JSON list of N, CA and C in Angstrom, two decimals:
[
{"chain": "L", "resi": 12, "resn": "MET", "atom": "N", "xyz": [2.25, -61.95, 31.98]},
{"chain": "L", "resi": 12, "resn": "MET", "atom": "CA", "xyz": [1.13, -62.76, 31.54]},
{"chain": "L", "resi": 12, "resn": "MET", "atom": "C", "xyz": [0.66, -62.22, 30.19]},
{"chain": "L", "resi": 13, "resn": "GLU", "atom": "N", "xyz": [0.35, -63.11, 29.30]},
{"chain": "L", "resi": 13, "resn": "GLU", "atom": "CA", "xyz": [-0.11, -62.72, 27.97]},
{"chain": "L", "resi": 13, "resn": "GLU", "atom": "C", "xyz": [-1.54, -62.19, 28.02]},
{"chain": "L", "resi": 14, "resn": "ILE", "atom": "N", "xyz": [-1.86, -61.34, 27.07]},
{"chain": "L", "resi": 14, "resn": "ILE", "atom": "CA", "xyz": [-3.19, -60.71, 27.03]},
{"chain": "L", "resi": 14, "resn": "ILE", "atom": "C", "xyz": [-4.29, -61.76, 26.87]},
{"chain": "L", "resi": 15, "resn": "ASP", "atom": "N", "xyz": [-4.06, -62.77, 26.04]},
{"chain": "L", "resi": 15, "resn": "ASP", "atom": "CA", "xyz": [-5.08, -63.80, 25.85]},
{"chain": "L", "resi": 15, "resn": "ASP", "atom": "C", "xyz": [-5.35, -64.57, 27.14]},
{"chain": "L", "resi": 16, "resn": "ARG", "atom": "N", "xyz": [-4.30, -64.87, 27.90]},
{"chain": "L", "resi": 16, "resn": "ARG", "atom": "CA", "xyz": [-4.48, -65.54, 29.18]},
{"chain": "L", "resi": 16, "resn": "ARG", "atom": "C", "xyz": [-5.21, -64.65, 30.18]},
{"chain": "L", "resi": 17, "resn": "MET", "atom": "N", "xyz": [-4.87, -63.35, 30.18]},
{"chain": "L", "resi": 17, "resn": "MET", "atom": "CA", "xyz": [-5.55, -62.42, 31.08]},
{"chain": "L", "resi": 17, "resn": "MET", "atom": "C", "xyz": [-7.03, -62.31, 30.75]},
{"chain": "L", "resi": 18, "resn": "ARG", "atom": "N", "xyz": [-7.35, -62.27, 29.46]},
{"chain": "L", "resi": 18, "resn": "ARG", "atom": "CA", "xyz": [-8.76, -62.20, 29.06]},
{"chain": "L", "resi": 18, "resn": "ARG", "atom": "C", "xyz": [-9.52, -63.46, 29.44]},
{"chain": "L", "resi": 19, "resn": "ALA", "atom": "N", "xyz": [-8.87, -64.62, 29.31]},
{"chain": "L", "resi": 19, "resn": "ALA", "atom": "CA", "xyz": [-9.51, -65.88, 29.69]},
{"chain": "L", "resi": 19, "resn": "ALA", "atom": "C", "xyz": [-9.75, -65.92, 31.20]},
{"chain": "L", "resi": 20, "resn": "LEU", "atom": "N", "xyz": [-8.77, -65.47, 31.98]},
{"chain": "L", "resi": 20, "resn": "LEU", "atom": "CA", "xyz": [-8.93, -65.43, 33.43]},
{"chain": "L", "resi": 20, "resn": "LEU", "atom": "C", "xyz": [-10.01, -64.43, 33.82]},
{"chain": "L", "resi": 21, "resn": "LEU", "atom": "N", "xyz": [-10.06, -63.29, 33.14]},
{"chain": "L", "resi": 21, "resn": "LEU", "atom": "CA", "xyz": [-11.09, -62.29, 33.41]},
{"chain": "L", "resi": 21, "resn": "LEU", "atom": "C", "xyz": [-12.48, -62.87, 33.15]},
{"chain": "L", "resi": 22, "resn": "ALA", "atom": "N", "xyz": [-12.62, -63.59, 32.05]},
{"chain": "L", "resi": 22, "resn": "ALA", "atom": "CA", "xyz": [-13.91, -64.22, 31.74]},
{"chain": "L", "resi": 22, "resn": "ALA", "atom": "C", "xyz": [-14.29, -65.23, 32.82]},
{"chain": "L", "resi": 23, "resn": "ALA", "atom": "N", "xyz": [-13.32, -66.01, 33.30]},
{"chain": "L", "resi": 23, "resn": "ALA", "atom": "CA", "xyz": [-13.59, -67.00, 34.35]},
{"chain": "L", "resi": 23, "resn": "ALA", "atom": "C", "xyz": [-13.99, -66.31, 35.65]},
{"chain": "L", "resi": 24, "resn": "LEU", "atom": "N", "xyz": [-13.31, -65.22, 35.99]},
{"chain": "L", "resi": 24, "resn": "LEU", "atom": "CA", "xyz": [-13.65, -64.47, 37.21]},
{"chain": "L", "resi": 24, "resn": "LEU", "atom": "C", "xyz": [-15.04, -63.87, 37.12]},
{"chain": "L", "resi": 25, "resn": "GLN", "atom": "N", "xyz": [-15.36, -63.28, 35.98]},
{"chain": "L", "resi": 25, "resn": "GLN", "atom": "CA", "xyz": [-16.67, -62.68, 35.81]},
{"chain": "L", "resi": 25, "resn": "GLN", "atom": "C", "xyz": [-17.77, -63.73, 35.85]},
{"chain": "L", "resi": 26, "resn": "GLU", "atom": "N", "xyz": [-17.53, -64.87, 35.22]},
{"chain": "L", "resi": 26, "resn": "GLU", "atom": "CA", "xyz": [-18.50, -65.97, 35.23]},
{"chain": "L", "resi": 26, "resn": "GLU", "atom": "C", "xyz": [-18.77, -66.43, 36.66]},
{"chain": "L", "resi": 27, "resn": "ALA", "atom": "N", "xyz": [-17.68, -66.58, 37.44]},
{"chain": "L", "resi": 27, "resn": "ALA", "atom": "CA", "xyz": [-17.84, -67.02, 38.83]},
{"chain": "L", "resi": 27, "resn": "ALA", "atom": "C", "xyz": [-18.61, -65.98, 39.65]},
{"chain": "L", "resi": 28, "resn": "ARG", "atom": "N", "xyz": [-18.28, -64.72, 39.46]},
{"chain": "L", "resi": 28, "resn": "ARG", "atom": "CA", "xyz": [-18.94, -63.67, 40.24]},
{"chain": "L", "resi": 28, "resn": "ARG", "atom": "C", "xyz": [-20.43, -63.58, 39.91]},
{"chain": "L", "resi": 29, "resn": "PHE", "atom": "N", "xyz": [-20.75, -63.64, 38.64]},
{"chain": "L", "resi": 29, "resn": "PHE", "atom": "CA", "xyz": [-22.15, -63.49, 38.24]},
{"chain": "L", "resi": 29, "resn": "PHE", "atom": "C", "xyz": [-22.98, -64.73, 38.56]},
{"chain": "L", "resi": 30, "resn": "SER", "atom": "N", "xyz": [-22.32, -65.87, 38.75]},
{"chain": "L", "resi": 30, "resn": "SER", "atom": "CA", "xyz": [-23.06, -67.08, 39.13]},
{"chain": "L", "resi": 30, "resn": "SER", "atom": "C", "xyz": [-23.09, -67.27, 40.64]},
{"chain": "L", "resi": 31, "resn": "GLY", "atom": "N", "xyz": [-22.45, -66.37, 41.39]},
{"chain": "L", "resi": 31, "resn": "GLY", "atom": "CA", "xyz": [-22.50, -66.42, 42.85]},
{"chain": "L", "resi": 31, "resn": "GLY", "atom": "C", "xyz": [-21.43, -67.31, 43.48]},
{"chain": "L", "resi": 32, "resn": "LEU", "atom": "N", "xyz": [-20.45, -67.74, 42.71]},
{"chain": "L", "resi": 32, "resn": "LEU", "atom": "CA", "xyz": [-19.38, -68.60, 43.24]},
{"chain": "L", "resi": 32, "resn": "LEU", "atom": "C", "xyz": [-18.20, -67.74, 43.68]},
{"chain": "L", "resi": 33, "resn": "ARG", "atom": "N", "xyz": [-17.39, -68.28, 44.59]},
{"chain": "L", "resi": 33, "resn": "ARG", "atom": "CA", "xyz": [-16.19, -67.58, 45.01]},
{"chain": "L", "resi": 33, "resn": "ARG", "atom": "C", "xyz": [-14.93, -68.35, 44.67]},
{"chain": "L", "resi": 34, "resn": "SER", "atom": "N", "xyz": [-15.07, -69.47, 43.98]},
{"chain": "L", "resi": 34, "resn": "SER", "atom": "CA", "xyz": [-13.92, -70.27, 43.56]},
{"chain": "L", "resi": 34, "resn": "SER", "atom": "C", "xyz": [-13.82, -70.28, 42.04]},
{"chain": "L", "resi": 35, "resn": "VAL", "atom": "N", "xyz": [-12.59, -70.16, 41.55]},
{"chain": "L", "resi": 35, "resn": "VAL", "atom": "CA", "xyz": [-12.35, -70.14, 40.12]},
{"chain": "L", "resi": 35, "resn": "VAL", "atom": "C", "xyz": [-11.24, -71.14, 39.81]},
{"chain": "L", "resi": 36, "resn": "SER", "atom": "N", "xyz": [-11.46, -72.00, 38.83]},
{"chain": "L", "resi": 36, "resn": "SER", "atom": "CA", "xyz": [-10.44, -72.94, 38.39]},
{"chain": "L", "resi": 36, "resn": "SER", "atom": "C", "xyz": [-9.91, -72.47, 37.04]},
{"chain": "L", "resi": 37, "resn": "TYR", "atom": "N", "xyz": [-8.58, -72.36, 36.95]},
{"chain": "L", "resi": 37, "resn": "TYR", "atom": "CA", "xyz": [-7.94, -71.86, 35.74]},
{"chain": "L", "resi": 37, "resn": "TYR", "atom": "C", "xyz": [-6.56, -72.46, 35.64]},
{"chain": "L", "resi": 38, "resn": "ASP", "atom": "N", "xyz": [-6.22, -73.03, 34.51]},
{"chain": "L", "resi": 38, "resn": "ASP", "atom": "CA", "xyz": [-4.91, -73.65, 34.26]},
{"chain": "L", "resi": 38, "resn": "ASP", "atom": "C", "xyz": [-4.57, -74.70, 35.32]},
{"chain": "L", "resi": 39, "resn": "GLY", "atom": "N", "xyz": [-5.54, -75.48, 35.75]},
{"chain": "L", "resi": 39, "resn": "GLY", "atom": "CA", "xyz": [-5.29, -76.52, 36.74]},
{"chain": "L", "resi": 39, "resn": "GLY", "atom": "C", "xyz": [-5.16, -76.02, 38.16]},
{"chain": "L", "resi": 40, "resn": "LYS", "atom": "N", "xyz": [-5.36, -74.74, 38.39]},
{"chain": "L", "resi": 40, "resn": "LYS", "atom": "CA", "xyz": [-5.27, -74.17, 39.73]},
{"chain": "L", "resi": 40, "resn": "LYS", "atom": "C", "xyz": [-6.66, -73.70, 40.16]},
{"chain": "L", "resi": 41, "resn": "THR", "atom": "N", "xyz": [-6.92, -73.76, 41.44]},
{"chain": "L", "resi": 41, "resn": "THR", "atom": "CA", "xyz": [-8.20, -73.29, 41.97]},
{"chain": "L", "resi": 41, "resn": "THR", "atom": "C", "xyz": [-7.93, -72.13, 42.92]},
{"chain": "L", "resi": 42, "resn": "LEU", "atom": "N", "xyz": [-8.57, -71.01, 42.65]},
{"chain": "L", "resi": 42, "resn": "LEU", "atom": "CA", "xyz": [-8.47, -69.83, 43.50]},
{"chain": "L", "resi": 42, "resn": "LEU", "atom": "C", "xyz": [-9.79, -69.65, 44.23]},
{"chain": "L", "resi": 43, "resn": "THR", "atom": "N", "xyz": [-9.72, -69.43, 45.53]},
{"chain": "L", "resi": 43, "resn": "THR", "atom": "CA", "xyz": [-10.93, -69.19, 46.32]},
{"chain": "L", "resi": 43, "resn": "THR", "atom": "C", "xyz": [-10.82, -67.81, 46.95]},
{"chain": "L", "resi": 44, "resn": "TYR", "atom": "N", "xyz": [-11.81, -67.00, 46.72]},
{"chain": "L", "resi": 44, "resn": "TYR", "atom": "CA", "xyz": [-11.84, -65.64, 47.26]},
{"chain": "L", "resi": 44, "resn": "TYR", "atom": "C", "xyz": [-12.73, -65.61, 48.49]},
{"chain": "L", "resi": 45, "resn": "GLY", "atom": "N", "xyz": [-12.33, -64.83, 49.49]},
{"chain": "L", "resi": 45, "resn": "GLY", "atom": "CA", "xyz": [-13.05, -64.78, 50.75]},
{"chain": "L", "resi": 45, "resn": "GLY", "atom": "C", "xyz": [-14.38, -64.06, 50.68]},
{"chain": "L", "resi": 46, "resn": "SER", "atom": "N", "xyz": [-14.49, -63.10, 49.78]},
{"chain": "L", "resi": 46, "resn": "SER", "atom": "CA", "xyz": [-15.74, -62.34, 49.69]},
{"chain": "L", "resi": 46, "resn": "SER", "atom": "C", "xyz": [-15.93, -61.84, 48.26]},
{"chain": "L", "resi": 47, "resn": "ASP", "atom": "N", "xyz": [-17.12, -61.32, 48.02]},
{"chain": "L", "resi": 47, "resn": "ASP", "atom": "CA", "xyz": [-17.41, -60.75, 46.71]},
{"chain": "L", "resi": 47, "resn": "ASP", "atom": "C", "xyz": [-16.54, -59.52, 46.46]},
{"chain": "L", "resi": 48, "resn": "ALA", "atom": "N", "xyz": [-16.22, -58.79, 47.52]},
{"chain": "L", "resi": 48, "resn": "ALA", "atom": "CA", "xyz": [-15.37, -57.60, 47.37]},
{"chain": "L", "resi": 48, "resn": "ALA", "atom": "C", "xyz": [-13.98, -57.98, 46.88]},
{"chain": "L", "resi": 49, "resn": "GLU", "atom": "N", "xyz": [-13.42, -59.08, 47.38]},
{"chain": "L", "resi": 49, "resn": "GLU", "atom": "CA", "xyz": [-12.11, -59.53, 46.91]},
{"chain": "L", "resi": 49, "resn": "GLU", "atom": "C", "xyz": [-12.18, -59.95, 45.45]},
{"chain": "L", "resi": 50, "resn": "LEU", "atom": "N", "xyz": [-13.24, -60.62, 45.08]},
{"chain": "L", "resi": 50, "resn": "LEU", "atom": "CA", "xyz": [-13.42, -61.04, 43.70]},
{"chain": "L", "resi": 50, "resn": "LEU", "atom": "C", "xyz": [-13.57, -59.82, 42.79]},
{"chain": "L", "resi": 51, "resn": "ALA", "atom": "N", "xyz": [-14.34, -58.83, 43.24]},
{"chain": "L", "resi": 51, "resn": "ALA", "atom": "CA", "xyz": [-14.52, -57.61, 42.45]},
{"chain": "L", "resi": 51, "resn": "ALA", "atom": "C", "xyz": [-13.19, -56.86, 42.30]},
{"chain": "L", "resi": 52, "resn": "ALA", "atom": "N", "xyz": [-12.38, -56.84, 43.36]},
{"chain": "L", "resi": 52, "resn": "ALA", "atom": "CA", "xyz": [-11.07, -56.19, 43.29]},
{"chain": "L", "resi": 52, "resn": "ALA", "atom": "C", "xyz": [-10.15, -56.91, 42.31]},
{"chain": "L", "resi": 53, "resn": "ALA", "atom": "N", "xyz": [-10.20, -58.23, 42.29]},
{"chain": "L", "resi": 53, "resn": "ALA", "atom": "CA", "xyz": [-9.38, -59.00, 41.35]},
{"chain": "L", "resi": 53, "resn": "ALA", "atom": "C", "xyz": [-9.81, -58.73, 39.92]},
{"chain": "L", "resi": 54, "resn": "ILE", "atom": "N", "xyz": [-11.11, -58.61, 39.69]},
{"chain": "L", "resi": 54, "resn": "ILE", "atom": "CA", "xyz": [-11.62, -58.29, 38.35]},
{"chain": "L", "resi": 54, "resn": "ILE", "atom": "C", "xyz": [-11.17, -56.91, 37.93]},
{"chain": "L", "resi": 55, "resn": "ALA", "atom": "N", "xyz": [-11.28, -55.93, 38.83]},
{"chain": "L", "resi": 55, "resn": "ALA", "atom": "CA", "xyz": [-10.87, -54.55, 38.50]},
{"chain": "L", "resi": 55, "resn": "ALA", "atom": "C", "xyz": [-9.38, -54.48, 38.21]},
{"chain": "L", "resi": 56, "resn": "ASP", "atom": "N", "xyz": [-8.57, -55.20, 38.99]},
{"chain": "L", "resi": 56, "resn": "ASP", "atom": "CA", "xyz": [-7.13, -55.21, 38.77]},
{"chain": "L", "resi": 56, "resn": "ASP", "atom": "C", "xyz": [-6.79, -55.82, 37.42]},
{"chain": "L", "resi": 57, "resn": "LEU", "atom": "N", "xyz": [-7.45, -56.92, 37.10]},
{"chain": "L", "resi": 57, "resn": "LEU", "atom": "CA", "xyz": [-7.19, -57.58, 35.82]},
{"chain": "L", "resi": 57, "resn": "LEU", "atom": "C", "xyz": [-7.63, -56.72, 34.65]},
{"chain": "L", "resi": 58, "resn": "GLU", "atom": "N", "xyz": [-8.76, -56.03, 34.78]},
{"chain": "L", "resi": 58, "resn": "GLU", "atom": "CA", "xyz": [-9.21, -55.11, 33.73]},
{"chain": "L", "resi": 58, "resn": "GLU", "atom": "C", "xyz": [-8.21, -53.98, 33.53]},
{"chain": "L", "resi": 59, "resn": "ALA", "atom": "N", "xyz": [-7.64, -53.47, 34.62]},
{"chain": "L", "resi": 59, "resn": "ALA", "atom": "CA", "xyz": [-6.64, -52.40, 34.52]},
{"chain": "L", "resi": 59, "resn": "ALA", "atom": "C", "xyz": [-5.37, -52.91, 33.85]},
{"chain": "L", "resi": 60, "resn": "ARG", "atom": "N", "xyz": [-4.96, -54.12, 34.17]},
{"chain": "L", "resi": 60, "resn": "ARG", "atom": "CA", "xyz": [-3.77, -54.69, 33.54]},
{"chain": "L", "resi": 60, "resn": "ARG", "atom": "C", "xyz": [-3.97, -54.89, 32.04]},
{"chain": "L", "resi": 61, "resn": "ILE", "atom": "N", "xyz": [-5.15, -55.36, 31.67]},
{"chain": "L", "resi": 61, "resn": "ILE", "atom": "CA", "xyz": [-5.45, -55.56, 30.25]},
{"chain": "L", "resi": 61, "resn": "ILE", "atom": "C", "xyz": [-5.47, -54.21, 29.54]},
{"chain": "L", "resi": 62, "resn": "ALA", "atom": "N", "xyz": [-6.04, -53.20, 30.17]},
{"chain": "L", "resi": 62, "resn": "ALA", "atom": "CA", "xyz": [-6.08, -51.86, 29.56]},
{"chain": "L", "resi": 62, "resn": "ALA", "atom": "C", "xyz": [-4.68, -51.31, 29.36]},
{"chain": "L", "resi": 63, "resn": "ARG", "atom": "N", "xyz": [-3.80, -51.49, 30.35]},
{"chain": "L", "resi": 63, "resn": "ARG", "atom": "CA", "xyz": [-2.42, -51.01, 30.21]},
{"chain": "L", "resi": 63, "resn": "ARG", "atom": "C", "xyz": [-1.68, -51.78, 29.12]},
{"chain": "L", "resi": 64, "resn": "ALA", "atom": "N", "xyz": [-1.91, -53.09, 29.04]},
{"chain": "L", "resi": 64, "resn": "ALA", "atom": "CA", "xyz": [-1.21, -53.92, 28.06]},
{"chain": "L", "resi": 64, "resn": "ALA", "atom": "C", "xyz": [-1.65, -53.61, 26.63]},
{"chain": "L", "resi": 65, "resn": "THR", "atom": "N", "xyz": [-2.91, -53.23, 26.46]},
{"chain": "L", "resi": 65, "resn": "THR", "atom": "CA", "xyz": [-3.41, -52.94, 25.12]},
{"chain": "L", "resi": 65, "resn": "THR", "atom": "C", "xyz": [-3.31, -51.47, 24.76]},
{"chain": "L", "resi": 66, "resn": "GLY", "atom": "N", "xyz": [-2.90, -50.65, 25.72]},
{"chain": "L", "resi": 66, "resn": "GLY", "atom": "CA", "xyz": [-2.76, -49.22, 25.45]},
{"chain": "L", "resi": 66, "resn": "GLY", "atom": "C", "xyz": [-4.05, -48.44, 25.58]},
{"chain": "L", "resi": 67, "resn": "ALA", "atom": "N", "xyz": [-5.10, -49.06, 26.06]},
{"chain": "L", "resi": 67, "resn": "ALA", "atom": "CA", "xyz": [-6.38, -48.36, 26.24]},
{"chain": "L", "resi": 67, "resn": "ALA", "atom": "C", "xyz": [-6.32, -47.52, 27.50]},
{"chain": "L", "resi": 68, "resn": "ASN", "atom": "N", "xyz": [-6.94, -46.38, 27.46]},
{"chain": "L", "resi": 68, "resn": "ASN", "atom": "CA", "xyz": [-6.99, -45.50, 28.63]},
{"chain": "L", "resi": 68, "resn": "ASN", "atom": "C", "xyz": [-8.20, -45.84, 29.48]},
{"chain": "L", "resi": 69, "resn": "ARG", "atom": "N", "xyz": [-8.03, -45.68, 30.78]},
{"chain": "L", "resi": 69, "resn": "ARG", "atom": "CA", "xyz": [-9.17, -45.87, 31.68]},
{"chain": "L", "resi": 69, "resn": "ARG", "atom": "C", "xyz": [-10.07, -44.65, 31.59]},
{"chain": "L", "resi": 70, "resn": "ARG", "atom": "N", "xyz": [-11.35, -44.91, 31.69]},
{"chain": "L", "resi": 70, "resn": "ARG", "atom": "CA", "xyz": [-12.30, -43.81, 31.66]},
{"chain": "L", "resi": 70, "resn": "ARG", "atom": "C", "xyz": [-12.26, -43.09, 32.99]},
{"chain": "L", "resi": 71, "resn": "ARG", "atom": "N", "xyz": [-12.31, -41.79, 32.94]},
{"chain": "L", "resi": 71, "resn": "ARG", "atom": "CA", "xyz": [-12.29, -40.98, 34.15]},
{"chain": "L", "resi": 71, "resn": "ARG", "atom": "C", "xyz": [-13.59, -40.22, 34.28]},
{"chain": "L", "resi": 72, "resn": "ARG", "atom": "N", "xyz": [-13.97, -40.00, 35.50]},
{"chain": "L", "resi": 72, "resn": "ARG", "atom": "CA", "xyz": [-15.18, -39.23, 35.76]},
{"chain": "L", "resi": 72, "resn": "ARG", "atom": "C", "xyz": [-14.81, -37.82, 36.18]},
{"chain": "L", "resi": 73, "resn": "TRP", "atom": "N", "xyz": [-15.55, -36.89, 35.69]},
{"chain": "L", "resi": 73, "resn": "TRP", "atom": "CA", "xyz": [-15.35, -35.50, 36.06]},
{"chain": "L", "resi": 73, "resn": "TRP", "atom": "C", "xyz": [-16.65, -34.99, 36.66]},
{"chain": "L", "resi": 74, "resn": "GLY", "atom": "N", "xyz": [-16.52, -34.15, 37.64]},
{"chain": "L", "resi": 74, "resn": "GLY", "atom": "CA", "xyz": [-17.70, -33.60, 38.28]},
{"chain": "L", "resi": 74, "resn": "GLY", "atom": "C", "xyz": [-17.51, -32.12, 38.53]},
{"chain": "L", "resi": 75, "resn": "THR", "atom": "N", "xyz": [-18.60, -31.46, 38.80]},
{"chain": "L", "resi": 75, "resn": "THR", "atom": "CA", "xyz": [-18.54, -30.03, 39.08]},
{"chain": "L", "resi": 75, "resn": "THR", "atom": "C", "xyz": [-18.97, -29.81, 40.53]},
{"chain": "L", "resi": 76, "resn": "ILE", "atom": "N", "xyz": [-18.21, -28.99, 41.20]},
{"chain": "L", "resi": 76, "resn": "ILE", "atom": "CA", "xyz": [-18.52, -28.66, 42.59]},
{"chain": "L", "resi": 76, "resn": "ILE", "atom": "C", "xyz": [-18.71, -27.15, 42.66]},
{"chain": "L", "resi": 77, "resn": "ALA", "atom": "N", "xyz": [-19.78, -26.74, 43.31]},
{"chain": "L", "resi": 77, "resn": "ALA", "atom": "CA", "xyz": [-20.07, -25.30, 43.45]},
{"chain": "L", "resi": 77, "resn": "ALA", "atom": "C", "xyz": [-20.21, -24.95, 44.92]},
{"chain": "L", "resi": 78, "resn": "THR", "atom": "N", "xyz": [-19.67, -23.80, 45.28]},
{"chain": "L", "resi": 78, "resn": "THR", "atom": "CA", "xyz": [-19.82, -23.29, 46.65]},
{"chain": "L", "resi": 78, "resn": "THR", "atom": "C", "xyz": [-20.28, -21.84, 46.55]},
{"chain": "L", "resi": 79, "resn": "LYS", "atom": "N", "xyz": [-20.73, -21.31, 47.66]},
{"chain": "L", "resi": 79, "resn": "LYS", "atom": "CA", "xyz": [-21.16, -19.92, 47.67]},
{"chain": "L", "resi": 79, "resn": "LYS", "atom": "C", "xyz": [-19.98, -18.97, 47.77]},
{"chain": "L", "resi": 80, "resn": "GLY", "atom": "N", "xyz": [-18.81, -19.52, 48.09]},
{"chain": "L", "resi": 80, "resn": "GLY", "atom": "CA", "xyz": [-17.61, -18.69, 48.14]},
{"chain": "L", "resi": 80, "resn": "GLY", "atom": "C", "xyz": [-17.56, -17.76, 49.35]},
{"chain": "L", "resi": 81, "resn": "LEU", "atom": "N", "xyz": [-18.11, -18.17, 50.45]},
{"chain": "L", "resi": 81, "resn": "LEU", "atom": "CA", "xyz": [-18.09, -17.33, 51.63]},
{"chain": "L", "resi": 81, "resn": "LEU", "atom": "C", "xyz": [-16.77, -17.35, 52.32]}
]
């Protein structure tokens, strides 16, 4: 899939999620997601694909953990 098409689909998915809809129409096809979690997973997957295609790195979180060392 081309980057421009992925970005257009991402915009459609985000628009649907933020407006409270679970159905998205794109290129003459209608996709219906069962829950907001499925829609969020599709958005995250598409964002990761776009990042890989453009060579952008995903942001990572780092944390510090401390113990008493017993």
